[in-house]
């Protein structure tokens, strides 16, 4: 699993990428995580399976999803308090939730 964490300039995404990579490693998951910027996104998408978008880029979320869709890349908006997740475990839980297949709705 190749995770790309995107923010405006790449600084905050670097911290989130390091934390989620460490949390995945501690769980024995073969995940890589790297940081990128909204400007480098068109190139970085080719090497990603999932994109975590910094909360400050919420206004760009639809554009990012449109760019990711043809490549089959999942996009997840990170919560406002993501930078308080020092262990990366909450962020990793968001990744795992995004990778879980959708459950069919119950029908009557």
C-alpha positions as YAML, in Angstrom:
chain: A
units: angstrom
residues:
- id: 1
  name: UNK
  ca: [0.00, 0.00, 0.00]
- id: 2
  name: UNK
  ca: [1.47, 3.33, -1.10]
- id: 3
  name: UNK
  ca: [0.07, 6.27, 0.83]
- id: 4
  name: UNK
  ca: [0.57, 9.86, -0.28]
- id: 5
  name: UNK
  ca: [-0.06, 12.60, 2.28]
- id: 6
  name: UNK
  ca: [-0.75, 15.96, 0.62]
- id: 7
  name: UNK
  ca: [-0.61, 19.43, 2.11]
- id: 8
  name: UNK
  ca: [0.05, 22.91, 0.80]
- id: 9
  name: UNK
  ca: [3.83, 23.12, 1.11]
- id: 10
  name: UNK
  ca: [4.88, 19.60, 2.16]
- id: 11
  name: UNK
  ca: [5.99, 20.34, 5.72]
- id: 12
  name: UNK
  ca: [2.98, 19.16, 7.71]
- id: 13
  name: UNK
  ca: [2.41, 16.23, 5.36]
- id: 14
  name: UNK
  ca: [5.94, 15.02, 6.10]
- id: 15
  name: UNK
  ca: [5.09, 14.67, 9.80]
- id: 16
  name: UNK
  ca: [1.83, 12.86, 9.09]
- id: 17
  name: UNK
  ca: [3.54, 10.52, 6.60]
- id: 18
  name: UNK
  ca: [6.27, 9.63, 9.10]
- id: 19
  name: UNK
  ca: [3.73, 8.94, 11.83]
- id: 20
  name: UNK
  ca: [1.42, 6.77, 9.72]
- id: 21
  name: UNK
  ca: [4.42, 4.88, 8.31]
- id: 22
  name: UNK
  ca: [5.65, 4.16, 11.86]
- id: 23
  name: UNK
  ca: [2.16, 3.10, 13.03]
- id: 24
  name: UNK
  ca: [1.82, 0.74, 10.05]
- id: 25
  name: UNK
  ca: [5.25, -0.74, 10.68]
- id: 26
  name: UNK
  ca: [4.35, -1.36, 14.34]
- id: 27
  name: UNK
  ca: [1.26, -3.30, 13.16]
- id: 28
  name: UNK
  ca: [3.36, -5.30, 10.69]
- id: 29
  name: UNK
  ca: [1.71, -3.72, 7.65]
- id: 30
  name: UNK
  ca: [3.65, -3.31, 4.43]
- id: 31
  name: UNK
  ca: [2.65, 0.32, 3.85]
- id: 32
  name: UNK
  ca: [4.80, 3.13, 2.59]
- id: 33
  name: UNK
  ca: [3.89, 6.75, 3.18]
- id: 34
  name: UNK
  ca: [5.35, 9.80, 1.53]
- id: 35
  name: UNK
  ca: [4.62, 13.50, 1.57]
- id: 36
  name: UNK
  ca: [3.60, 15.67, -1.34]
- id: 37
  name: UNK
  ca: [2.07, 19.00, -2.15]
- id: 38
  name: UNK
  ca: [-1.03, 20.01, -4.03]
- id: 39
  name: UNK
  ca: [1.26, 21.27, -6.82]
- id: 40
  name: UNK
  ca: [3.13, 17.95, -7.14]
- id: 41
  name: UNK
  ca: [-0.07, 15.89, -6.97]
- id: 42
  name: UNK
  ca: [-0.47, 15.22, -10.72]
- id: 43
  name: UNK
  ca: [2.93, 13.50, -10.77]
- id: 44
  name: UNK
  ca: [2.72, 11.93, -7.30]
- id: 45
  name: UNK
  ca: [-0.63, 10.25, -8.01]
- id: 46
  name: UNK
  ca: [1.04, 7.76, -10.33]
- id: 47
  name: UNK
  ca: [2.91, 6.28, -7.36]
- id: 48
  name: UNK
  ca: [0.00, 6.19, -4.88]
- id: 49
  name: UNK
  ca: [-2.80, 3.84, -3.94]
- id: 50
  name: UNK
  ca: [-4.36, 6.20, -1.42]
- id: 51
  name: UNK
  ca: [-4.11, 9.95, -0.86]
- id: 52
  name: UNK
  ca: [-4.57, 11.58, 2.53]
- id: 53
  name: UNK
  ca: [-5.46, 15.25, 2.06]
- id: 54
  name: UNK
  ca: [-4.60, 17.81, 4.72]
- id: 55
  name: UNK
  ca: [-7.66, 19.47, 6.25]
- id: 56
  name: UNK
  ca: [-6.61, 22.91, 5.03]
- id: 57
  name: UNK
  ca: [-7.00, 21.62, 1.44]
- id: 58
  name: UNK
  ca: [-10.68, 20.77, 1.89]
- id: 59
  name: UNK
  ca: [-11.69, 23.37, -0.75]
- id: 60
  name: UNK
  ca: [-9.55, 21.42, -3.26]
- id: 61
  name: UNK
  ca: [-10.92, 17.99, -2.33]
- id: 62
  name: UNK
  ca: [-13.25, 17.61, -5.31]
- id: 63
  name: UNK
  ca: [-10.46, 18.54, -7.76]
- id: 64
  name: UNK
  ca: [-8.12, 16.05, -6.09]
- id: 65
  name: UNK
  ca: [-10.75, 13.31, -6.30]
- id: 66
  name: UNK
  ca: [-11.28, 14.06, -9.99]
- id: 67
  name: UNK
  ca: [-7.53, 13.78, -10.64]
- id: 68
  name: UNK
  ca: [-7.25, 10.56, -8.62]
- id: 69
  name: UNK
  ca: [-10.30, 8.74, -10.01]
- id: 70
  name: UNK
  ca: [-8.88, 7.74, -13.42]
- id: 71
  name: UNK
  ca: [-5.91, 6.17, -11.63]
- id: 72
  name: UNK
  ca: [-8.10, 4.24, -9.17]
- id: 73
  name: UNK
  ca: [-6.60, 6.12, -6.22]
- id: 74
  name: UNK
  ca: [-8.70, 6.52, -3.07]
- id: 75
  name: UNK
  ca: [-8.81, 10.00, -1.52]
- id: 76
  name: UNK
  ca: [-9.45, 10.70, 2.17]
- id: 77
  name: UNK
  ca: [-9.77, 14.12, 3.80]
- id: 78
  name: UNK
  ca: [-7.91, 14.20, 7.10]
- id: 79
  name: UNK
  ca: [-9.66, 15.64, 10.17]
- id: 80
  name: UNK
  ca: [-8.76, 19.07, 11.52]
- id: 81
  name: UNK
  ca: [-6.96, 17.56, 14.52]
- id: 82
  name: UNK
  ca: [-4.75, 15.17, 12.52]
- id: 83
  name: UNK
  ca: [-1.57, 16.94, 13.62]
- id: 84
  name: UNK
  ca: [-2.34, 16.03, 17.24]
- id: 85
  name: UNK
  ca: [-2.15, 12.32, 16.32]
- id: 86
  name: UNK
  ca: [1.48, 11.95, 17.40]
- id: 87
  name: UNK
  ca: [1.46, 8.15, 17.25]
- id: 88
  name: UNK
  ca: [-0.17, 7.98, 13.80]
- id: 89
  name: UNK
  ca: [-2.62, 5.30, 14.98]
- id: 90
  name: UNK
  ca: [-5.76, 7.38, 14.39]
- id: 91
  name: UNK
  ca: [-4.55, 8.32, 10.94]
- id: 92
  name: UNK
  ca: [-3.75, 4.68, 10.19]
- id: 93
  name: UNK
  ca: [-7.29, 3.78, 11.28]
- id: 94
  name: UNK
  ca: [-8.62, 6.23, 8.67]
- id: 95
  name: UNK
  ca: [-6.49, 4.48, 6.04]
- id: 96
  name: UNK
  ca: [-7.76, 1.06, 7.09]
- id: 97
  name: UNK
  ca: [-11.38, 2.29, 7.05]
- id: 98
  name: UNK
  ca: [-10.91, 3.67, 3.53]
- id: 99
  name: UNK
  ca: [-9.52, 0.34, 2.34]
- id: 100
  name: UNK
  ca: [-12.36, -1.72, 3.80]
- id: 101
  name: UNK
  ca: [-14.85, -2.80, 1.15]
- id: 102
  name: UNK
  ca: [-18.20, -1.07, 1.43]
- id: 103
  name: UNK
  ca: [-20.87, -3.19, 3.03]
- id: 104
  name: UNK
  ca: [-24.06, -3.58, 1.00]
- id: 105
  name: UNK
  ca: [-27.09, -1.87, 2.51]
- id: 106
  name: UNK
  ca: [-29.65, -4.15, 4.09]
- id: 107
  name: UNK
  ca: [-32.66, -4.65, 1.88]
- id: 108
  name: UNK
  ca: [-36.14, -5.56, 2.93]
...
